[in-house]
Amino acid sequence: MNMAFLNSRTREKIIKNMFFGIALACIITLGLITLFLFMEGVPIFDLVSVKDFVFGMYWYPTSDPPDFGIFPLIVGSVFVTILSATISIPLGVMSALYLAEIAKPKMREIVKPIVELIASLPSVVIGFFGMVIVAPFLQEVFDIPTGLNMFNAALMLAFMSIPTICSISEDAIYSVPNALREASLGLGATKLETIVRVILPASISGVSTAVILGMSRAIGETMVVLMVAGGAAALPQSLFDPVRPLPASIAAEMAEAPFRGDHYHALFATGVVLFIFTFFFNIIADMIAHKYKQTGDATL
């Protein structure tokens, strides 16, 4: 079809329908994936109750009889994510504030591409770095039995999340209208007061989006936690105990689980729990972002 012979309204309608079809295909695909996940995970609850599965303390899927308790895996995921967020969010946002408000243009032109390049590093490379460099360092400095532990996993996830948080937050902060900066400085506020009380609140929606994207990557990350978390399906007693987050357990055991067996269905049910966990995290984070969404200069 030659678009040149169509009037503007017809071309617009064709393009609109094309984008609608693409969006609909994406939604249907995601829906089918979700349906498949639940169809393969729900059968395990014929063998074990939801309560025992979620709050069970022992994960021995190959023993006789097997134990399908994923509570230690959930705790490992939550602790690693929280610790990672504690490290990555302040560093990512502060780095973004520096690049957008303090750094000279030449410095920004140098640092910004480097940050975006780090964000594109494959997770297996980061995991390998954690195994070969960070793990021996932690083991020697803190005199612990192994450097493959929860703290190492949190460090590597933070390293993965910081570039994403920094890059998107910097764009959001940089796009704050100059009128707000000038008004604040004109009223006698210092540069620091302007950043903390004007710029950051005005860009909180974009910063929240950056945090959501960064932490979503950390929550669902598989390769890094598989390589550096230690792989122990037990409740951690300290920062330096090995753990096995939910994605690591799925990745490590799926290949050895008999097809359509109890272990197989238990791993898919673990995926369902991870899906629900990330879904509610994104819903809550999105609600926070919309609550503080900037609607114009009059917001402040």
XYZ file of C-alpha atoms in Angstrom:
300
model
C 0.000 0.000 0.000
C 1.386 3.371 -1.048
C 0.950 5.760 1.876
C 1.494 8.759 -0.430
C -1.930 8.289 -2.058
C -3.787 8.237 1.261
C -5.062 11.327 2.959
C -3.691 12.298 6.350
C -6.702 11.003 8.280
C -6.476 7.561 6.675
C -2.724 7.357 7.294
C -3.247 8.350 10.897
C -5.920 5.677 11.310
C -3.684 2.982 9.805
C -0.767 3.929 12.040
C -3.052 4.072 15.073
C -4.435 0.602 14.353
C -0.919 -0.701 13.770
C 0.264 0.495 17.167
C -2.906 -0.840 18.767
C -2.259 -4.251 17.217
C 1.318 -4.301 18.484
C 0.217 -3.298 21.989
C -2.556 -5.904 21.954
C -0.115 -8.608 20.840
C 2.200 -7.715 23.727
C -0.651 -7.866 26.230
C -1.870 -11.209 24.891
C 1.657 -12.636 24.998
C 2.155 -11.525 28.592
C -1.258 -12.907 29.493
C -0.425 -16.300 27.983
C 2.902 -16.406 29.816
C 1.137 -15.613 33.092
C -1.527 -18.242 32.387
C 1.127 -20.867 31.644
C 2.987 -19.953 34.841
C -0.110 -20.459 36.974
C -1.183 -23.621 35.132
C 2.181 -25.253 35.796
C 2.524 -23.982 39.365
C -0.917 -24.542 40.864
C -0.835 -28.414 40.732
C 1.739 -28.513 43.544
C -0.977 -27.361 45.923
C -2.674 -30.728 45.546
C 0.306 -32.112 47.449
C 1.077 -29.274 49.870
C -1.095 -26.451 51.159
C -0.428 -22.842 50.224
C 0.388 -22.064 53.852
C 2.926 -24.882 54.154
C 4.436 -23.990 50.801
C 4.871 -20.281 51.521
C 5.746 -20.530 55.210
C 7.484 -23.902 55.244
C 10.998 -23.742 56.666
C 12.598 -26.547 54.662
C 13.258 -26.808 50.945
C 14.281 -30.381 50.158
C 12.440 -31.129 46.904
C 14.389 -34.308 46.109
C 14.226 -35.984 49.527
C 11.812 -38.781 50.388
C 9.338 -37.482 51.353
C 10.090 -34.080 49.800
C 9.776 -30.774 51.643
C 8.481 -27.816 49.647
C 8.848 -24.874 52.004
C 10.041 -21.695 50.310
C 10.032 -19.322 53.276
C 13.868 -19.256 53.470
C 13.948 -18.466 49.755
C 11.461 -15.618 50.207
C 13.434 -14.221 53.133
C 16.633 -14.433 51.099
C 15.032 -12.537 48.217
C 13.560 -9.869 50.493
C 16.757 -9.319 52.465
C 18.952 -9.137 49.375
C 16.533 -6.719 47.695
C 16.221 -4.450 50.744
C 19.968 -4.385 51.312
C 20.553 -3.701 47.635
C 18.004 -0.870 47.689
C 19.632 0.612 50.785
C 22.872 0.874 48.848
C 21.698 1.682 45.329
C 18.902 4.217 45.841
C 20.899 6.853 47.780
C 23.974 6.431 45.582
C 21.972 6.448 42.354
C 19.893 9.503 43.230
C 22.848 11.452 44.629
C 24.877 10.663 41.526
C 22.002 11.914 39.389
C 21.765 15.125 41.413
C 25.482 15.685 40.983
C 25.374 15.157 37.221
C 22.279 17.305 36.687
C 22.861 20.150 39.135
C 26.505 20.335 40.180
C 28.784 18.819 37.552
C 30.114 21.003 34.772
C 28.745 20.270 31.283
C 32.036 18.745 30.155
C 32.125 16.425 33.157
C 28.508 15.452 32.532
C 29.265 14.619 28.907
C 32.032 12.278 30.046
C 30.355 10.606 33.022
C 26.840 10.109 31.602
C 27.906 7.768 28.753
C 30.077 5.800 31.177
C 27.103 5.308 33.505
C 24.920 4.152 30.620
C 27.677 1.810 29.455
C 27.872 0.222 32.913
C 24.090 -0.250 32.846
C 24.465 -2.389 29.724
C 26.944 -4.839 31.255
C 25.698 -8.451 31.084
C 24.665 -9.846 34.440
C 26.973 -12.844 34.029
C 29.950 -10.471 33.845
C 28.879 -8.780 37.075
C 28.346 -12.169 38.699
C 31.782 -13.326 37.584
C 33.295 -10.161 39.053
C 31.511 -10.883 42.330
C 32.815 -14.453 42.405
C 36.416 -13.790 41.432
C 37.129 -10.366 42.954
C 34.555 -9.430 45.591
C 34.097 -12.830 47.256
C 37.797 -13.379 48.131
C 38.038 -9.753 49.264
C 35.077 -10.091 51.642
C 36.348 -13.418 52.908
C 39.759 -11.979 53.735
C 38.665 -8.616 55.146
C 35.811 -9.872 57.335
C 37.357 -13.276 58.128
C 34.261 -15.229 57.099
C 33.992 -18.825 55.830
C 32.844 -17.822 52.344
C 32.589 -14.641 50.331
C 29.575 -15.959 48.434
C 26.848 -14.621 50.665
C 23.934 -12.230 51.011
C 26.107 -9.127 51.307
C 28.019 -9.963 48.137
C 24.747 -10.527 46.264
C 23.370 -7.205 47.516
C 26.527 -5.385 46.435
C 26.367 -6.839 42.937
C 22.648 -6.095 42.582
C 23.272 -2.549 43.779
C 26.059 -2.252 41.213
C 23.553 -3.308 38.554
C 20.802 -0.979 39.774
C 22.786 2.216 40.357
C 23.389 3.040 36.658
C 19.696 2.605 35.827
C 18.571 4.725 38.777
C 21.233 7.348 38.094
C 20.600 7.671 34.359
C 16.808 7.948 34.506
C 16.838 10.137 37.625
C 19.351 12.468 36.002
C 17.080 12.914 32.992
C 14.121 13.647 35.289
C 16.077 16.147 37.382
C 17.596 17.828 34.342
C 14.119 18.372 32.865
C 12.853 20.375 35.865
C 11.928 23.874 34.580
C 14.606 26.491 35.154
C 11.898 28.815 36.463
C 11.783 26.775 39.664
C 15.534 27.026 40.151
C 15.582 30.743 39.458
C 12.639 31.417 41.767
C 14.267 29.521 44.616
C 17.629 31.211 44.185
C 15.901 34.567 43.800
C 14.245 34.107 47.189
C 17.646 33.668 48.792
C 17.898 29.881 48.949
C 21.330 28.335 48.629
C 22.238 25.873 45.903
C 21.902 22.966 48.334
C 18.535 24.176 49.630
C 17.301 24.561 46.065
C 18.329 21.014 45.215
C 16.829 19.453 48.342
C 13.636 21.508 48.689
C 12.790 22.384 45.090
C 14.547 20.291 42.449
C 14.207 16.889 44.086
C 10.506 17.279 45.011
C 9.749 18.565 41.511
C 11.369 15.522 39.920
C 10.136 12.935 42.427
C 7.876 11.258 39.873
C 10.738 10.594 37.471
C 13.050 9.602 40.297
C 10.420 7.161 41.571
C 10.187 5.639 38.109
C 13.958 5.250 38.059
C 13.886 3.510 41.430
C 11.083 1.211 40.252
C 13.026 0.176 37.152
C 16.267 -0.264 39.049
C 14.759 -2.336 41.833
C 12.611 -4.368 39.447
C 15.808 -5.482 37.777
C 17.286 -6.373 41.149
C 14.230 -8.331 42.329
C 14.050 -10.541 39.264
C 17.780 -10.894 38.636
C 18.816 -14.520 38.331
C 22.388 -14.955 37.154
C 24.069 -12.668 39.678
C 22.364 -14.148 42.746
C 22.887 -17.644 41.377
C 26.625 -17.005 41.158
C 27.358 -14.996 44.316
C 24.571 -15.521 46.890
C 25.936 -18.838 48.144
C 22.967 -21.069 47.329
C 21.974 -22.038 50.884
C 18.218 -22.541 51.288
C 18.248 -21.500 54.943
C 17.297 -18.451 56.969
C 20.261 -16.055 57.185
C 21.517 -15.120 60.619
C 23.859 -12.349 59.472
C 24.794 -10.291 56.429
C 27.525 -12.766 55.563
C 25.422 -15.928 55.496
C 24.802 -17.662 52.160
C 21.239 -17.425 50.882
C 19.253 -18.686 47.925
C 16.794 -16.132 46.528
C 13.771 -17.303 44.569
C 15.175 -16.700 41.048
C 18.398 -18.536 41.885
C 16.506 -21.580 43.104
C 14.429 -21.743 39.933
C 17.467 -21.400 37.681
C 19.587 -23.884 39.613
C 17.000 -26.661 39.840
C 14.771 -26.451 36.780
C 17.141 -28.480 34.602
C 17.167 -31.406 37.046
C 13.451 -31.377 37.874
C 11.483 -34.211 36.194
C 9.059 -32.821 33.633
C 5.598 -32.341 35.149
C 6.802 -33.851 38.422
C 6.241 -32.428 41.899
C 9.612 -30.682 41.889
C 8.812 -29.177 38.488
C 5.455 -27.835 39.662
C 7.007 -26.546 42.901
C 9.516 -24.482 40.923
C 6.739 -22.993 38.822
C 4.814 -22.231 42.010
C 7.953 -20.481 43.243
C 7.804 -18.455 40.048
C 4.185 -17.591 40.829
C 5.227 -16.281 44.249
C 8.013 -14.247 42.648
C 5.548 -12.913 40.079
C 3.101 -11.839 42.792
C 5.917 -10.306 44.812
C 7.198 -8.203 41.897
C 3.663 -7.337 40.782
C 2.715 -5.831 44.125
C 6.074 -4.084 44.387
C 5.454 -2.376 41.061
C 1.864 -1.507 41.990
C 2.927 0.112 45.272
C 5.826 1.933 43.646
C 3.571 3.157 40.836
C 1.044 4.456 43.367
C 3.808 6.369 45.133
C 5.009 7.815 41.833
C 1.500 8.958 40.886
C 0.919 10.435 44.321
C 3.851 12.796 43.886
C 3.481 13.272 40.153
C 4.253 16.795 39.035
C 1.404 18.447 37.144
C 3.169 21.685 36.261
C 5.062 24.602 37.718
C 2.213 25.245 40.126
C 2.965 21.994 41.935
C 5.463 23.794 44.083
